[in-house]
PDB file of C-alpha atoms in Angstrom:
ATOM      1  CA  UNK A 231       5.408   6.130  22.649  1.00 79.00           C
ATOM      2  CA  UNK A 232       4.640   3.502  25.354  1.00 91.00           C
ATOM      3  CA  UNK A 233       7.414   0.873  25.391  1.00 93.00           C
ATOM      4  CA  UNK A 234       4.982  -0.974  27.836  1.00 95.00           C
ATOM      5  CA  UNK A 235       1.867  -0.665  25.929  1.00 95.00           C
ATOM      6  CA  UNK A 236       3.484  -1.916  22.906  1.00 93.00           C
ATOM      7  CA  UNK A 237       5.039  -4.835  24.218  1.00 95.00           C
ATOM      8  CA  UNK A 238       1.587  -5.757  26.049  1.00 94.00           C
ATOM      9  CA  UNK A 239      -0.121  -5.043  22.433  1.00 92.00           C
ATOM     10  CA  UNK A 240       2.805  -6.968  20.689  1.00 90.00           C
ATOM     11  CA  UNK A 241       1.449 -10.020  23.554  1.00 94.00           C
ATOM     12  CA  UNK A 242      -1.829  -9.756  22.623  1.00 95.00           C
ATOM     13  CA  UNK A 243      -2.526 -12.738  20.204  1.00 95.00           C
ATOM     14  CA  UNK A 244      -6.333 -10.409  18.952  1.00 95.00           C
ATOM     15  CA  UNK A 245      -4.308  -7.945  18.463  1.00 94.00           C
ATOM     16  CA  UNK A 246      -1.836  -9.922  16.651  1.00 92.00           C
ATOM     17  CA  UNK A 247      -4.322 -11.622  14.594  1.00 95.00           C
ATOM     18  CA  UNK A 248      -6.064  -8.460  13.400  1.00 95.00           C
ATOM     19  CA  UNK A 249      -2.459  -6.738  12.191  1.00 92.00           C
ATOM     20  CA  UNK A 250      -2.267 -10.234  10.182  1.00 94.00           C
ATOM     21  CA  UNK A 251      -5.894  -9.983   8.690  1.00 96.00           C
ATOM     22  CA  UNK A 252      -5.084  -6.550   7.672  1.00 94.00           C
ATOM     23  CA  UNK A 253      -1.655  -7.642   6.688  1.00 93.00           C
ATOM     24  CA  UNK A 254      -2.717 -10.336   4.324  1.00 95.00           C
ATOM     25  CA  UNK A 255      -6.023  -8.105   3.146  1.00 94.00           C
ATOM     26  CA  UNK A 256      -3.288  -5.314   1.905  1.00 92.00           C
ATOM     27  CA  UNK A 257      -0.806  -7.956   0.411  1.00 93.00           C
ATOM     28  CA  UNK A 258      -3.653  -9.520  -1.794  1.00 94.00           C
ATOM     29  CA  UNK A 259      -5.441  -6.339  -2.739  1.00 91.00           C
ATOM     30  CA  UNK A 260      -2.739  -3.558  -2.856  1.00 90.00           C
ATOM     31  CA  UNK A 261       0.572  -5.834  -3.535  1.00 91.00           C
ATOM     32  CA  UNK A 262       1.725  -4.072  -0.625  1.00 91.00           C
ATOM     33  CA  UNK A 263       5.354  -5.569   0.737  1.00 90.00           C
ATOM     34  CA  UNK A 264       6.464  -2.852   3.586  1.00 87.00           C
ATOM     35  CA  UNK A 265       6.046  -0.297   5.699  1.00 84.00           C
ATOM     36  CA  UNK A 266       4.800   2.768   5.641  1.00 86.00           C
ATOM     37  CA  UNK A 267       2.658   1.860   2.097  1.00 90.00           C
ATOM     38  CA  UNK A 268       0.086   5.305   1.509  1.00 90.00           C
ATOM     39  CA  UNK A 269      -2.795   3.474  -0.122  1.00 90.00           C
ATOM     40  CA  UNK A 270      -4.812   6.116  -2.001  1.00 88.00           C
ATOM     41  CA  UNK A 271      -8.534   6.002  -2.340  1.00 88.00           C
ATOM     42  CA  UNK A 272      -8.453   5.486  -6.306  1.00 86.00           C
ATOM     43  CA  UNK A 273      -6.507   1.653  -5.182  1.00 84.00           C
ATOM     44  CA  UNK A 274      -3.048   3.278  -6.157  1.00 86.00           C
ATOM     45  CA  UNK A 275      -0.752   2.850  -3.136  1.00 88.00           C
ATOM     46  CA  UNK A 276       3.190   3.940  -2.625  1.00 90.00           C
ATOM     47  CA  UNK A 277       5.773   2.127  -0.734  1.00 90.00           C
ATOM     48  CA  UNK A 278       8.036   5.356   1.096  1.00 87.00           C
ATOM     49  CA  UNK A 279      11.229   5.103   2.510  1.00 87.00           C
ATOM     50  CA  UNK A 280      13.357   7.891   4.745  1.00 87.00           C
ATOM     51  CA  UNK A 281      16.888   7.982   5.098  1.00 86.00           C
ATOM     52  CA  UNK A 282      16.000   9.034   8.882  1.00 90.00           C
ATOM     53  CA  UNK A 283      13.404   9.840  11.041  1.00 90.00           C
ATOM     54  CA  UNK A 284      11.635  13.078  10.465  1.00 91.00           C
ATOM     55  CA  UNK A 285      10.595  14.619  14.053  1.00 90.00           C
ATOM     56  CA  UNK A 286       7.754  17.801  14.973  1.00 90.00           C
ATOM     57  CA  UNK A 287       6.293  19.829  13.048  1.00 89.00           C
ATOM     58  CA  UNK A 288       8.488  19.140  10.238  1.00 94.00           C
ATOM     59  CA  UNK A 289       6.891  15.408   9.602  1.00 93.00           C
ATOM     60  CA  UNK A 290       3.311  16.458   8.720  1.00 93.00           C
ATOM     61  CA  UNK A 291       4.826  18.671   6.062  1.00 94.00           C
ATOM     62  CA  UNK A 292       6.870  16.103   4.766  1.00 93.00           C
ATOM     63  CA  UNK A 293       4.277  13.330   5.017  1.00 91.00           C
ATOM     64  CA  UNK A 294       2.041  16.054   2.915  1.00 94.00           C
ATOM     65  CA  UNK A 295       4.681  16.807   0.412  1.00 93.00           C
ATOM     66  CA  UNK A 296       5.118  12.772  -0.137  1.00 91.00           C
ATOM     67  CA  UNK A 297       1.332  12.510  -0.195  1.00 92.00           C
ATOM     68  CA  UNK A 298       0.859  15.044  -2.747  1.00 93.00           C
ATOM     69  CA  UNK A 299       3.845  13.839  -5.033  1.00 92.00           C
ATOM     70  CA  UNK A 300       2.384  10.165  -5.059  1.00 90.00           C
ATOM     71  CA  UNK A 301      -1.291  10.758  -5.496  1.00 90.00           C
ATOM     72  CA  UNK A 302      -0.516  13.528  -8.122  1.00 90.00           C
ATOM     73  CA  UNK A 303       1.557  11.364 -10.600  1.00 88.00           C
ATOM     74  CA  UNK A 304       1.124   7.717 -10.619  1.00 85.00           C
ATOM     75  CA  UNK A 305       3.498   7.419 -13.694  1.00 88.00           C
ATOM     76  CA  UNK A 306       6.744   7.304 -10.829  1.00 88.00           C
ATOM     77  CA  UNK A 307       7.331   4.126  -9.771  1.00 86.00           C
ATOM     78  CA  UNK A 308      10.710   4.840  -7.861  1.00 84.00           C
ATOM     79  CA  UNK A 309      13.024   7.650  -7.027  1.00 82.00           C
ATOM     80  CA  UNK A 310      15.929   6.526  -5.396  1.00 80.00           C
ATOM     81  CA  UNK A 311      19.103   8.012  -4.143  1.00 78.00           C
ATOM     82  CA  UNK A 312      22.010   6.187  -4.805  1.00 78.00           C
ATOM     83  CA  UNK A 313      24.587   6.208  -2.125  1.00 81.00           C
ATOM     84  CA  UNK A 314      28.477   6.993  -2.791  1.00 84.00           C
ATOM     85  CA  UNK A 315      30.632   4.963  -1.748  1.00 86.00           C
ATOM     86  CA  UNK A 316      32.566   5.828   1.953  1.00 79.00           C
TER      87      UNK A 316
END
């Protein structure tokens, strides 16, 4: 990634202004509330979260795998890990 890009991007109030448009368009027609949200072309969407970031090769095949779990069955609303206690 470019640090500098971003933060020029991050600067940029058109740039700014179309992440909100898209932001707000999302919110109101998906009930979208965080990031990454796969929005599927039926209107079903799916709010993921990693414990940690998934690097190579390796994160196509989990994005796939997370793709093809949440488009397949709409019935899950939530699987989540609970944490033990340290």
């Amino acid at each position: 990634m470019d640090l500098e890009q971003l933060r020029r991007d991050m600067a940029d109030p058109a740039i700014l202004g179309a992440l909100a448009s898209d932001h707000t368009q999302a919110v109101a027609e998906h009930g979208i509330f965080g990031t990454p949200t796969l929005v599927f072309a039926d209107g079903a969407s799916a709010y993921v979260r990693l414990a940690e970031e998934v690097a190579g090769d390796e994160s196509l095949e989990v994005f796939e795998r997370l793709v093809a779990v949440a488009a397949s069955e709409p019935r899950i609303l939530e699987i989540k890990r609970p944490r033990k206690p340290n």
